[in-house]
Short mmCIF file of C-alpha atoms (C1' of nucleotides) in Angstrom, two decimals:
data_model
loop_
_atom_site.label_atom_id
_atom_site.label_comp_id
_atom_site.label_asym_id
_atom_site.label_seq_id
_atom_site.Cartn_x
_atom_site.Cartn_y
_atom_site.Cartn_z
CA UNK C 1 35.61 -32.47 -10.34
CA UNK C 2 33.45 -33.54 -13.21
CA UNK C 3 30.80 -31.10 -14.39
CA UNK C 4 28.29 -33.26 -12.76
CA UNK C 5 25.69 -30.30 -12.26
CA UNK C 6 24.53 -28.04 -14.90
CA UNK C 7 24.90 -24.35 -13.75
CA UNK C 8 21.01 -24.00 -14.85
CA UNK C 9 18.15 -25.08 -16.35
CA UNK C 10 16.64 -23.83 -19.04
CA UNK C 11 12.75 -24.47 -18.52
CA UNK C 12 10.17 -23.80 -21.02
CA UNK C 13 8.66 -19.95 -20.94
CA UNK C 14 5.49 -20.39 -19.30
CA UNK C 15 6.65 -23.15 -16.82
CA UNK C 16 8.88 -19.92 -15.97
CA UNK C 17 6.77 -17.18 -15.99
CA UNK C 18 4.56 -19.13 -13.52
CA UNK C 19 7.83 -19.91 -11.46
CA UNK C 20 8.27 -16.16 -11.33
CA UNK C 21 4.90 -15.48 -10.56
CA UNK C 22 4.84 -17.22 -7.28
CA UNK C 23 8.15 -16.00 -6.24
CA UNK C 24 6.60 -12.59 -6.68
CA UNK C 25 3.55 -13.85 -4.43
CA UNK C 26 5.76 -15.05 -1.99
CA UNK C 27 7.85 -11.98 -1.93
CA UNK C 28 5.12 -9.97 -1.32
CA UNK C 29 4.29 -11.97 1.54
CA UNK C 30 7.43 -11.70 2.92
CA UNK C 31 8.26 -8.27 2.36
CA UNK C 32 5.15 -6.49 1.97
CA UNK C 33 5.94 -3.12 -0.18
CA UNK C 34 9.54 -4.12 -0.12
CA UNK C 35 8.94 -6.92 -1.83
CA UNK C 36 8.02 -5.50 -5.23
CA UNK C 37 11.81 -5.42 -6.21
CA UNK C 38 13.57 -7.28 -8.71
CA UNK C 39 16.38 -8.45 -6.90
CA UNK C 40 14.51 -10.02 -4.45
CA UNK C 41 11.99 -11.85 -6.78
CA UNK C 42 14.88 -12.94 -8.73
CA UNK C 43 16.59 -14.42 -5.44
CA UNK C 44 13.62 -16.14 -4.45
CA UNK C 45 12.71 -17.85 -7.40
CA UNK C 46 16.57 -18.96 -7.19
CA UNK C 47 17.66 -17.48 -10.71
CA UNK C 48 19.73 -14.30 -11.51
CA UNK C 49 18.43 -10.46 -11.64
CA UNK C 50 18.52 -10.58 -15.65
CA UNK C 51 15.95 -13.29 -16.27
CA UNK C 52 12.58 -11.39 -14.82
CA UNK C 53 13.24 -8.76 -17.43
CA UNK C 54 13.35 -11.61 -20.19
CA UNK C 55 10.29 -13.08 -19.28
CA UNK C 56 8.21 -9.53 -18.32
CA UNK C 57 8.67 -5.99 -20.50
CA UNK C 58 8.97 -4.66 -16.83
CA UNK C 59 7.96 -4.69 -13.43
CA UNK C 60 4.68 -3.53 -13.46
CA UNK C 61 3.89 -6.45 -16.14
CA UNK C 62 5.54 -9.09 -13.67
CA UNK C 63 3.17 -7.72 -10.65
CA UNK C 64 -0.04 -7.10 -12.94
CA UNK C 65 0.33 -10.86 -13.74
CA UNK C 66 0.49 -11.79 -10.30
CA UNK C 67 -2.58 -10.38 -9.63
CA UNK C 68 -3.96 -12.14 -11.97
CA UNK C 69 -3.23 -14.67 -10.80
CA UNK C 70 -4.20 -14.54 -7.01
CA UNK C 71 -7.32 -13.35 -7.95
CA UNK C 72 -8.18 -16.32 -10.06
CA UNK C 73 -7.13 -18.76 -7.28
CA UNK C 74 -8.97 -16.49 -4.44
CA UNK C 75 -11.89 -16.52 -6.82
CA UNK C 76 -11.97 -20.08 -7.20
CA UNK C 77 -11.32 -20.99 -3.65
CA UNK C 78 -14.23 -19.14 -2.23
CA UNK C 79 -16.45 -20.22 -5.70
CA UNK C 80 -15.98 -24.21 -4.79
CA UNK C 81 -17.15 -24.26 -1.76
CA UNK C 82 -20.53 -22.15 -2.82
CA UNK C 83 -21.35 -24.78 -5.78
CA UNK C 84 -22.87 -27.72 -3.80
CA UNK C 85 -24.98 -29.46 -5.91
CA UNK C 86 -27.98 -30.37 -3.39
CA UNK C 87 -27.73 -27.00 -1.63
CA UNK C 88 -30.37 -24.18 -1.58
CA UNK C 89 -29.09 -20.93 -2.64
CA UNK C 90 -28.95 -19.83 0.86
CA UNK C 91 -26.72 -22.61 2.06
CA UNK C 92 -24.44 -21.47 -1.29
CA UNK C 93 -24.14 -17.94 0.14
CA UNK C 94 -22.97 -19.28 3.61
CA UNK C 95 -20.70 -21.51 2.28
CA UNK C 96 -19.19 -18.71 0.07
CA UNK C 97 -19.06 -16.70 3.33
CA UNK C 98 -17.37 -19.70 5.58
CA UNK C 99 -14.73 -19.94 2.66
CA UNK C 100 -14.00 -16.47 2.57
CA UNK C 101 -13.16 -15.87 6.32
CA UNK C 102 -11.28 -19.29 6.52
CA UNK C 103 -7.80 -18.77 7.91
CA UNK C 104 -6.48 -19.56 4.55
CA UNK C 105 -8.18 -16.72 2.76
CA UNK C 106 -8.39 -13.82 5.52
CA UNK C 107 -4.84 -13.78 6.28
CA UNK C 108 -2.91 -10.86 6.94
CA UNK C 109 0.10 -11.75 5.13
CA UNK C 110 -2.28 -11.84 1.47
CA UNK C 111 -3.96 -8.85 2.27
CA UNK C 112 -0.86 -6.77 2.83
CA UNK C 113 -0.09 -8.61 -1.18
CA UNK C 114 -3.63 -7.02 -1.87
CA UNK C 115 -2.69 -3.54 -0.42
CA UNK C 116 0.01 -3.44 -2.65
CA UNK C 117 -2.17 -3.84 -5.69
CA UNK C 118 -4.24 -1.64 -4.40
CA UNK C 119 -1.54 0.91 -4.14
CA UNK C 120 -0.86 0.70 -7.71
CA UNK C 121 -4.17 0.82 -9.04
CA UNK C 122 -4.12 5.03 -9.14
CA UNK C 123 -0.27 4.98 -10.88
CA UNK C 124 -0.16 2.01 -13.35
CA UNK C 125 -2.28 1.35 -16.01
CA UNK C 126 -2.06 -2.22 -15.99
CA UNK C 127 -2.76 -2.62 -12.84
CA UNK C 128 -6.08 -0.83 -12.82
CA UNK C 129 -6.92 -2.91 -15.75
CA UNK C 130 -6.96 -6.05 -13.99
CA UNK C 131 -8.36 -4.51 -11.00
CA UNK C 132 -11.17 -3.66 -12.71
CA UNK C 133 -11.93 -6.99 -14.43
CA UNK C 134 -11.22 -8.95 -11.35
CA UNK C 135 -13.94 -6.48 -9.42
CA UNK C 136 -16.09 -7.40 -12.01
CA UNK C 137 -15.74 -10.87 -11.89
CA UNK C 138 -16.29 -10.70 -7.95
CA UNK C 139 -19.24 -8.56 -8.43
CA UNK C 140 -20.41 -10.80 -10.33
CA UNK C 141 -20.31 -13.87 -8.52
CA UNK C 142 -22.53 -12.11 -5.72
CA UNK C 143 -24.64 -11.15 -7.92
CA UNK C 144 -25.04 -14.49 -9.30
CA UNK C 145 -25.33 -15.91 -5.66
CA UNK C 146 -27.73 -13.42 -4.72
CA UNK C 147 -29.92 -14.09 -8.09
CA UNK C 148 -30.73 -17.26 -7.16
CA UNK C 149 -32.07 -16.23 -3.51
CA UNK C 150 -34.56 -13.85 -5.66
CA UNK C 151 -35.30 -16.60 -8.01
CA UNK C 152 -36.11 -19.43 -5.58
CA UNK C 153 -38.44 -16.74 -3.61
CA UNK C 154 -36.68 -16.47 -0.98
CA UNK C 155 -36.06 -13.12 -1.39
CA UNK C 156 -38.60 -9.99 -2.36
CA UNK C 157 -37.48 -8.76 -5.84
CA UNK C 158 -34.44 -5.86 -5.02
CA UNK C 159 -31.85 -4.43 -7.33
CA UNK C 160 -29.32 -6.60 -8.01
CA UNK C 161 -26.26 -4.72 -8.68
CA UNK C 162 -26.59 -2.86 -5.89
CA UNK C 163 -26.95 -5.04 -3.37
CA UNK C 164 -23.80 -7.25 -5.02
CA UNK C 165 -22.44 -3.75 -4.48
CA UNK C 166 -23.43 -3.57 -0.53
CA UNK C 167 -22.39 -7.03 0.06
CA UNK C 168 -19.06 -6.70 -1.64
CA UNK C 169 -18.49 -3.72 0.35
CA UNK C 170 -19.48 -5.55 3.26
CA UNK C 171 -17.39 -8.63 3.16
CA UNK C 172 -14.51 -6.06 1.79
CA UNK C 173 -14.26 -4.17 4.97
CA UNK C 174 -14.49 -7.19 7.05
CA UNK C 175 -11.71 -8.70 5.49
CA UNK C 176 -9.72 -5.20 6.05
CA UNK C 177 -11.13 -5.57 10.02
CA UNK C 178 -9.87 -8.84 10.54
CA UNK C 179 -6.16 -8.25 8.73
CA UNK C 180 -5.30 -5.32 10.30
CA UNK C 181 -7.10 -5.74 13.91
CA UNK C 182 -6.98 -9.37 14.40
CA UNK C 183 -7.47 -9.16 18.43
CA UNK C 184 -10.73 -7.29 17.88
CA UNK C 185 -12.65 -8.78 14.93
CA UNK C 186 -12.99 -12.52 14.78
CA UNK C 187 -13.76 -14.35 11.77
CA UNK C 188 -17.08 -15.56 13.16
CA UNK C 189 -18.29 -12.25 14.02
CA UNK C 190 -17.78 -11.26 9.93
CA UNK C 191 -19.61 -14.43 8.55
CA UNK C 192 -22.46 -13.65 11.63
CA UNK C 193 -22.37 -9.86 9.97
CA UNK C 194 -22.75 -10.98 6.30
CA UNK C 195 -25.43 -14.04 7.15
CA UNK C 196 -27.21 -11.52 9.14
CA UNK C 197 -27.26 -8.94 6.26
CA UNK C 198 -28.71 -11.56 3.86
CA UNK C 199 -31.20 -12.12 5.74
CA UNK C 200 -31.98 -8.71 6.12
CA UNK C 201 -32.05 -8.94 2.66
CA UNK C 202 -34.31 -11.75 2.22
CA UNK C 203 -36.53 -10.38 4.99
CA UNK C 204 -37.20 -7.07 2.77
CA UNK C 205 -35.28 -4.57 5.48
CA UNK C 206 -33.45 -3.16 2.94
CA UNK C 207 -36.28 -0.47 1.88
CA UNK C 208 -33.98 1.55 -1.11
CA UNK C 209 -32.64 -2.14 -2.43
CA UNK C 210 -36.25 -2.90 -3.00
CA UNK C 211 -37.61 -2.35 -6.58
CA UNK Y 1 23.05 43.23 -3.75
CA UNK Y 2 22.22 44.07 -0.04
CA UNK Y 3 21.37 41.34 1.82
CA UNK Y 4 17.48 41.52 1.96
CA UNK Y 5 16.62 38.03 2.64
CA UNK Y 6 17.56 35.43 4.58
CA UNK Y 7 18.44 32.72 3.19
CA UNK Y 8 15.82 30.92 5.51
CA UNK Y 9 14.02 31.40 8.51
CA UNK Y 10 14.04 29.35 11.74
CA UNK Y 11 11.03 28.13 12.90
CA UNK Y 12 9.39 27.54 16.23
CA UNK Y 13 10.34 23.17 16.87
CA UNK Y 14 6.19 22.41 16.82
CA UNK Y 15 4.99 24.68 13.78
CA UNK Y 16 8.14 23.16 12.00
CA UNK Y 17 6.89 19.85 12.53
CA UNK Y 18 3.49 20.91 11.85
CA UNK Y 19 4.08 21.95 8.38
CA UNK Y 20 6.56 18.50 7.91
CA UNK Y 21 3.76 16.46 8.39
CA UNK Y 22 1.56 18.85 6.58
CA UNK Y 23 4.22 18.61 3.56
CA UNK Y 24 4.12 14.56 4.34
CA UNK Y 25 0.42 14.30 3.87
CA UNK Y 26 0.46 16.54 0.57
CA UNK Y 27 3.47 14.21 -1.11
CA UNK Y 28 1.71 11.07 -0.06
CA UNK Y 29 -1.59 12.44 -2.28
CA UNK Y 30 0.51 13.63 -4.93
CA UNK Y 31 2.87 10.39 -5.18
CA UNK Y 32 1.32 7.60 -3.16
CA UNK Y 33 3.96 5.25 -1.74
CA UNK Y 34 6.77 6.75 -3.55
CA UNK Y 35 5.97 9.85 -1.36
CA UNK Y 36 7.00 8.24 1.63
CA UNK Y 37 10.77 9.99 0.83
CA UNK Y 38 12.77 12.47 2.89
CA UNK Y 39 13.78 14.04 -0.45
CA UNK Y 40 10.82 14.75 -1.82
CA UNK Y 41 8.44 15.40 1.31
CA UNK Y 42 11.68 18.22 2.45
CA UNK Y 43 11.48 19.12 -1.12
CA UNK Y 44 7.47 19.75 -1.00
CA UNK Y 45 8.22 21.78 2.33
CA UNK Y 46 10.48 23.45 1.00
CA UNK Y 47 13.48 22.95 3.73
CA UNK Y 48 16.45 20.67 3.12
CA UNK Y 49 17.00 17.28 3.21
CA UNK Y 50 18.46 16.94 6.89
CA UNK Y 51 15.74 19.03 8.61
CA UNK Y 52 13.67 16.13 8.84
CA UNK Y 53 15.78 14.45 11.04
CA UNK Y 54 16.48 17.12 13.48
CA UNK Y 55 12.37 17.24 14.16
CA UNK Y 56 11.79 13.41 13.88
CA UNK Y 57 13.76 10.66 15.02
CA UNK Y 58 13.54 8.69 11.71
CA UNK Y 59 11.31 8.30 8.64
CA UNK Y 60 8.42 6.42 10.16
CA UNK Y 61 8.35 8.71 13.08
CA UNK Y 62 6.93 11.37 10.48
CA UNK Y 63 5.06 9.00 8.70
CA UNK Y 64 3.13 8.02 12.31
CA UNK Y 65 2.76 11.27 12.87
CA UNK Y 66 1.13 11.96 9.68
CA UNK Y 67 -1.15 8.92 10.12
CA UNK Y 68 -2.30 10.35 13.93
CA UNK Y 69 -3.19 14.03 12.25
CA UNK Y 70 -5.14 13.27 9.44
CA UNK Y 71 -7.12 10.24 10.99
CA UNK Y 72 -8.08 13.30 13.72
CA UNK Y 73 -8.68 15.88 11.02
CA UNK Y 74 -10.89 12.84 9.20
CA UNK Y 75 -12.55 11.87 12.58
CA UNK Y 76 -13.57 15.56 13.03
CA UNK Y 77 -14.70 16.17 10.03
CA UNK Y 78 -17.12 13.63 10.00
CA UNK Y 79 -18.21 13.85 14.01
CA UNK Y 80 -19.26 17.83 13.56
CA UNK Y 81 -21.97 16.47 10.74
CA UNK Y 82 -23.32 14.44 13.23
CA UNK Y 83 -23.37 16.90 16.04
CA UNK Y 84 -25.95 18.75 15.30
CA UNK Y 85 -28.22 19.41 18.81
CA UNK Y 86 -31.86 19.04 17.62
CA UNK Y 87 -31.17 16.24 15.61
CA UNK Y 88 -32.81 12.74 16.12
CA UNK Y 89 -30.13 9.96 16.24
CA UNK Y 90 -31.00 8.65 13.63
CA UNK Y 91 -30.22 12.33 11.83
CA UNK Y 92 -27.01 12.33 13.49
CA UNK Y 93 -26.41 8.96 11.95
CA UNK Y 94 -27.64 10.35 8.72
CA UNK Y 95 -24.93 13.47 8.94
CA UNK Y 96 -22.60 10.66 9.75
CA UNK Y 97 -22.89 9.26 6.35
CA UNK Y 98 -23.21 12.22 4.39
CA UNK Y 99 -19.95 13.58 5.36
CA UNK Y 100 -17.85 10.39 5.25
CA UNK Y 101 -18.66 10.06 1.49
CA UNK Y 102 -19.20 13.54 0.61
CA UNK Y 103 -16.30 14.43 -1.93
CA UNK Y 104 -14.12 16.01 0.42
CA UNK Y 105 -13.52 12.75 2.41
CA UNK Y 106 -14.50 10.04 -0.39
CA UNK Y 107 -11.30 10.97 -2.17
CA UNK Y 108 -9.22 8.62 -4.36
CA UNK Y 109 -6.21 10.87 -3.01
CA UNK Y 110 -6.52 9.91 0.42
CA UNK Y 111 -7.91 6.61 0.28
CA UNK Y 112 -4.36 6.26 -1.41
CA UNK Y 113 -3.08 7.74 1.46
CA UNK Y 114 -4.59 5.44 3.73
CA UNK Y 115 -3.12 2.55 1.68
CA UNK Y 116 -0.03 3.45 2.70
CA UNK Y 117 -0.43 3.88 6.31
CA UNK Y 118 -2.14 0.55 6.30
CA UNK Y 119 0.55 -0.86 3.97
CA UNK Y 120 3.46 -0.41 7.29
CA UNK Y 121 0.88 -1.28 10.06
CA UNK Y 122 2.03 -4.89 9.64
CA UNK Y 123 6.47 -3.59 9.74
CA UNK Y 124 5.74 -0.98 11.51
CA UNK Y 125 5.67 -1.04 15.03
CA UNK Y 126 4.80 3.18 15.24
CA UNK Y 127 2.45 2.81 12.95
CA UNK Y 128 0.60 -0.02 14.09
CA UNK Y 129 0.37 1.69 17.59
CA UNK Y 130 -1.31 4.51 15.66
CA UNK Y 131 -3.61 2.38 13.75
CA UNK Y 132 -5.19 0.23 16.95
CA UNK Y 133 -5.91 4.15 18.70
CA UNK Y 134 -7.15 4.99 15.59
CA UNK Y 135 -9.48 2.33 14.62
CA UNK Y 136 -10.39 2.50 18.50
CA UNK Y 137 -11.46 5.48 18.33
CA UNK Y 138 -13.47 5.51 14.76
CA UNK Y 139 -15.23 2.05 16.47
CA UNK Y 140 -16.00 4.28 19.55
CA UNK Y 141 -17.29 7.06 17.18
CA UNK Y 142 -19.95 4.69 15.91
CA UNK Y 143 -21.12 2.74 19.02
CA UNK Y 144 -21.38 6.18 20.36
CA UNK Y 145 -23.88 6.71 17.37
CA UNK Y 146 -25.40 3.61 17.63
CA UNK Y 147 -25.91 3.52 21.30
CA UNK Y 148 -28.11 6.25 21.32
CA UNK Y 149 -30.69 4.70 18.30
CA UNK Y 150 -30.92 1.96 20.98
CA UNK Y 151 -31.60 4.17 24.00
CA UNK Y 152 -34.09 6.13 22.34
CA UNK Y 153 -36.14 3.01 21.73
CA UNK Y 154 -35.78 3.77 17.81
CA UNK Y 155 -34.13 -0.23 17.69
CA UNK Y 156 -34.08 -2.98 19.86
CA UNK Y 157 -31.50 -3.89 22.07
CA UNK Y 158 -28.44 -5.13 20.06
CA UNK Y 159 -25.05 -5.99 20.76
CA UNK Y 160 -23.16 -2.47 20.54
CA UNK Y 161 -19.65 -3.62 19.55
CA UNK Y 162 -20.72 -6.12 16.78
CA UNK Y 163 -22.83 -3.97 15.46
CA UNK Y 164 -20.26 -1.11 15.22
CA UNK Y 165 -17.65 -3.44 14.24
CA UNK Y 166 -20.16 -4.42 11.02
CA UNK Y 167 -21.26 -0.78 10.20
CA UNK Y 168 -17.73 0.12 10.26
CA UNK Y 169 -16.88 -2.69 8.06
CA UNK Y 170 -19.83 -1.55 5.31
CA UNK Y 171 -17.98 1.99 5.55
CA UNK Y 172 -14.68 1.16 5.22
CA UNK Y 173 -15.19 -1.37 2.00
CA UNK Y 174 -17.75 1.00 0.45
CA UNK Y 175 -15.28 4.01 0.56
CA UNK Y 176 -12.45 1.35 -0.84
CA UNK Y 177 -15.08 0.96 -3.78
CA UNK Y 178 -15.35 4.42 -4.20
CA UNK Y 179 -11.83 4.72 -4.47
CA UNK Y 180 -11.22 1.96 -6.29
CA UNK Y 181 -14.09 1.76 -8.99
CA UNK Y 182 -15.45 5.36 -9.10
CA UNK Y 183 -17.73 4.56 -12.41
CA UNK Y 184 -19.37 1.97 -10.90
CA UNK Y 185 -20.17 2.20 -7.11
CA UNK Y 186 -21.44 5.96 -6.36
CA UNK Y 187 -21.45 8.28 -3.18
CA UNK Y 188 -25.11 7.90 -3.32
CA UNK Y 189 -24.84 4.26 -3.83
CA UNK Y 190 -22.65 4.08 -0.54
CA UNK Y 191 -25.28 6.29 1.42
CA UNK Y 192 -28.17 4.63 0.38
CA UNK Y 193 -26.56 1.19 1.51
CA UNK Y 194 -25.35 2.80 4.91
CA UNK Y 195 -29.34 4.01 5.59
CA UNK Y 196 -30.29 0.55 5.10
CA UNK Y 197 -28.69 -0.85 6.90
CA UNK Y 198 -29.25 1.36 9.77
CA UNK Y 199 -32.79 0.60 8.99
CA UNK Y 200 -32.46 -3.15 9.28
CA UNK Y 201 -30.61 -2.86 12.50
CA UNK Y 202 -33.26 -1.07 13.62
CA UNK Y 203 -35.95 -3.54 12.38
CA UNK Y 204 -34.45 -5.95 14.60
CA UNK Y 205 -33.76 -8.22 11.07
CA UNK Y 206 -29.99 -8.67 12.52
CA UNK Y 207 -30.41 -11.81 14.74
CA UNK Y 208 -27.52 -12.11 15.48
CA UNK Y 209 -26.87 -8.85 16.91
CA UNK Y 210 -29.72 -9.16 18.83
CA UNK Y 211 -29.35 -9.51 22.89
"C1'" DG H 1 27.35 45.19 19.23
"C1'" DT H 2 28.43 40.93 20.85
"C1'" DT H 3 27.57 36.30 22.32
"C1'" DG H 4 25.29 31.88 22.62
"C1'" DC H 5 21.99 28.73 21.26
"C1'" DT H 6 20.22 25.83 17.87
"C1'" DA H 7 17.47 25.61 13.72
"C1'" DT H 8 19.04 24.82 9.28
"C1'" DT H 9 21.89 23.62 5.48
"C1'" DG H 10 24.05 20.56 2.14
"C1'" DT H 11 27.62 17.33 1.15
"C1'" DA H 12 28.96 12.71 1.66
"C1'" DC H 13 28.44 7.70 2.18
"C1'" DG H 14 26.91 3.17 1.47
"C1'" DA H 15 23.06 0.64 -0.06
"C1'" DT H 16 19.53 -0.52 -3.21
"C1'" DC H 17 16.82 0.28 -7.09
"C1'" DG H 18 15.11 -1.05 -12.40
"C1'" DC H 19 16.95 -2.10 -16.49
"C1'" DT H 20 20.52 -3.11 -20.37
"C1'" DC H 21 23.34 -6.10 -22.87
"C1'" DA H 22 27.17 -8.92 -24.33
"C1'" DA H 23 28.75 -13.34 -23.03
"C1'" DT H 24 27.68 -17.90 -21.63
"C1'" DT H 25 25.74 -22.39 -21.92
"C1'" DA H 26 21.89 -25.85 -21.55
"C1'" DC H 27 19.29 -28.45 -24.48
"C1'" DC H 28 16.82 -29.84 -28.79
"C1'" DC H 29 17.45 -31.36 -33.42
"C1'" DT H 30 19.58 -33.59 -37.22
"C1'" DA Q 1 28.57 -35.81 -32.22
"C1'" DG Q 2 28.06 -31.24 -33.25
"C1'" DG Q 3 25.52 -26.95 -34.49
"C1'" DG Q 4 21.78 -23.70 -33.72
"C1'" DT Q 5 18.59 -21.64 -30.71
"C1'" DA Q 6 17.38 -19.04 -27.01
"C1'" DA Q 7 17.13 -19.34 -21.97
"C1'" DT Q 8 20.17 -17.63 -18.61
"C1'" DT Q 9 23.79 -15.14 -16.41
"C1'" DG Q 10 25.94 -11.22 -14.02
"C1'" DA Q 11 28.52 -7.08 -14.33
"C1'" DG Q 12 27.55 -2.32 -15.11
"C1'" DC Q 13 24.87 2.15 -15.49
"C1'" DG Q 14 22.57 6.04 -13.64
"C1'" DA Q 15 19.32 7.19 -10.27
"C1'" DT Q 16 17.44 7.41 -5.73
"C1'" DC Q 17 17.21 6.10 -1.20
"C1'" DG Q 18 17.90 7.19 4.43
"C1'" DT Q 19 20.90 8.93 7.56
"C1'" DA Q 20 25.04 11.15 9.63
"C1'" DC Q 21 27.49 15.16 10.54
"C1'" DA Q 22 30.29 19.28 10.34
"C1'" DA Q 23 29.56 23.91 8.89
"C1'" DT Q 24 26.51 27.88 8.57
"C1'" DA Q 25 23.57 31.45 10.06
"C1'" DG Q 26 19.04 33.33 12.01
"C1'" DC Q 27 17.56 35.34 16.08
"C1'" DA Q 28 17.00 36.44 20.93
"C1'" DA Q 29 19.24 37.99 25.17
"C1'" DC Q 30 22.25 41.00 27.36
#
DNA sequence: GTTGCTATTGTACGATCGCTCAATTACCCT
DNA sequence: AGGGTAATTGAGCGATCGTACAATAGCAAC
C-alpha cells in the first residue's frame, strides 16, 4: 500500500483549459443539448465538478471558448485544402467545397455541437460575440476565394459581399440538408449544387450580383 | 363571497391540446430551449403542472406536436403567396420568396424555435418522424414550384429533386443568416439571391442539373 | 337534485442542475 | 528536505426539472 499514485495532477492552466475544451466538444457530441452541463464535462475530462469553475467565470465562458475553438479548426480544415499553390482559383473553390462536405466536416454529430451554439446566440452575449466574428471570418474567406475568380477574369465583375453572402447561405443549408436528412441529400449532390452555382456565377447568370 | 367563479373550466380534450401546443410554441419564442419545460409552458397556458400529462403522453409528445403545427401554419403561409391564379410561375415563385422572408416568417423568434426542434431530431425518435414529413413536404412544395417553370418551357429540362433539394438549401441557410446576423445579410439580400438563382436555373447555367 | 364521468389540480418524489468554498495536496523552489 | 503556491477536490446549497398520483370539482345526463 504505498502511495504509489498521486490522486491528481496538477497541469499547467492552459494545458487545462484546452483539456476542458475538448471534453466540452466531445460532450456535446455525445449528448447534444444535454451535454452543456457541468457535471458531465467535468466527468469526461476525468477531473471533479469544482475545477471547470476554476478555470472558466461560468458556463457560458467554458462553451463560448469552445466555439472558438471548433471554428478555428473547421476554418482551417476546409482553408488547407483551398491553398494549392499551382491551382487556379477555380480549382481553390472546389477544393474548399470537397473539404467542406467530407465526412469529417458534414457530420451530424458536429452540427448538432453547432445547433447548440446556435441556440445560444439570441440569450448569451458571449456567444453572439464569437458568432459574429467567426461569420465574419467565414465570409470572408469566400469572399477572398471568390475575389480571385473576378481577378483572374474568370468571372464578370459582381458584388462581392453579396455573393460571399449567397454562397455562404448556400453551402449553410446544405450542410443543414445533409445532417439532418442524410438518406435524401448526398454529399455529392451539395458540392454538384455549389460548383454549379459558381459557375453560374462566372457565367454572368446572376443578373442582380452583377455591378 | 358567493361563489361566482370557478375555479377553472374544463375544456373540450382537442381545444385543450390546441391551446398546449399553442402555449408550447409561445414559451419556446419567449425562452428558446429553456422553454421546452412543463412548468413554464403550463404556466404560459395558464393550467397546472399535471394537465400536460393527461393530454400528452410525455414531454416530447407536445414538443412533436408543436413541431407538426407550426411547420403547417409556416407551409401555409408561404404556399397562399404563391397561389395566386393568373400568376406566371415564375410569379408564383416570386410570391414564394416574398413571403418566406417577409418579417412575419424571417423571425429571429422562430428561427430559434426551429433550433430547437432540430436540436432533438437526432434523440428524438417523435421528432425526427416529424422532421422527415416535414422536410418532405417543404421539398414537395418547391418541386411543385419548380416543375411548372419547366413545363411552361420558361427553363430547360432539369433534374426536379436536385434542383429543389439546392433551392431549398439557399432558403434554409439564407433565413439562418437572417436570424443569425440581421445587420449584415438583409430580407432583400435573401430575395434578390433566391431570384437569381431561379434565373440561372432557368438559363440552363446549372449543368449539372441539367437532363 | 342527484349521480357519474373525467378534466383538472397540486403536492410529492427523486434526480439533476450551476455554482460556492473550505480543505486537501501535488509540485516547484530554495 | 521542507515550505509556499495554487491546482484540485468534493460536499453542500438552493433551484428546477419531469412525472406520478390521489384528491377535487366542473359539467352533462337523467
Amino acid at each position: 500500500m504505498s502511495k504509489s499514485q498521486p490522486k491528481f495532477r496538477r497541469t499547467a492552466p492552459a494545458v487545462r483549459r484546452e483539456a476542458l475544451v475538448d471534453a466540452t466538444l466531445r460532450c456535446l457530441k455525445k449528448y447534444g443539448h444535454d451535454g452543456v452541463s457541468i457535471r458531465k464535462i467535468s466527468a469526461e475530462a476525468g477531473v471533479s465538478i469544482g475545477l471547470i469553475n476554476h478555470h472558466f467565470p461560468s458556463k457560458s465562458g467554458l462553451i463560448a471558448e469552445t466555439y472558438e475553438s471548433l471554428a478555428r479548426s473547421l476554418r482551417e480544415s476546409a482553408s488547407e485544402q483551398s491553398s494549392g499553390k499551382n491551382a487556379t482559383s477555380r480549382e481553390r473553390l472546389s477544393g474548399f467545397f470537397q473539404a467542406s462536405f467530407a465526412p469529417t466536416l458534414a457530420d451530424p454529430e458536429l452540427f448538432n455541437v453547432w445547433i447548440v451554439f446556435w441556440s445560444m446566440v439570441r440569450h448569451s452575449e458571449e456567444i453572439r460575440a464569437v458568432h459574429d466574428r467567426t461569420y465574419d471570418d467565414y465570409r470572408g474567406v469566400l469572399e477572398s476565394l471568390l475575389s480571385e475568380l473576378a481577378r483572374c477574369g474568370d468571372a464578370p465583375k459582381f458584388k462581392l459581399r453579396q455573393a460571399a453572402i449567397g454562397l455562404s447561405a448556400l453551402m449553410d443549408g446544405l450542410w443543414v440538408e445533409l445532417s439532418l436528412s442524410p438518406a435524401t441529400v448526398k454529399p455529392a449532390d451539395a458540392i454538384a449544387l455549389c460548383e454549379d452555382w459558381v459557375s453560374a456565377l462566372c457565367a454572368g447568370s446572376f443578373a442582380r450580383l452583377l455591378k
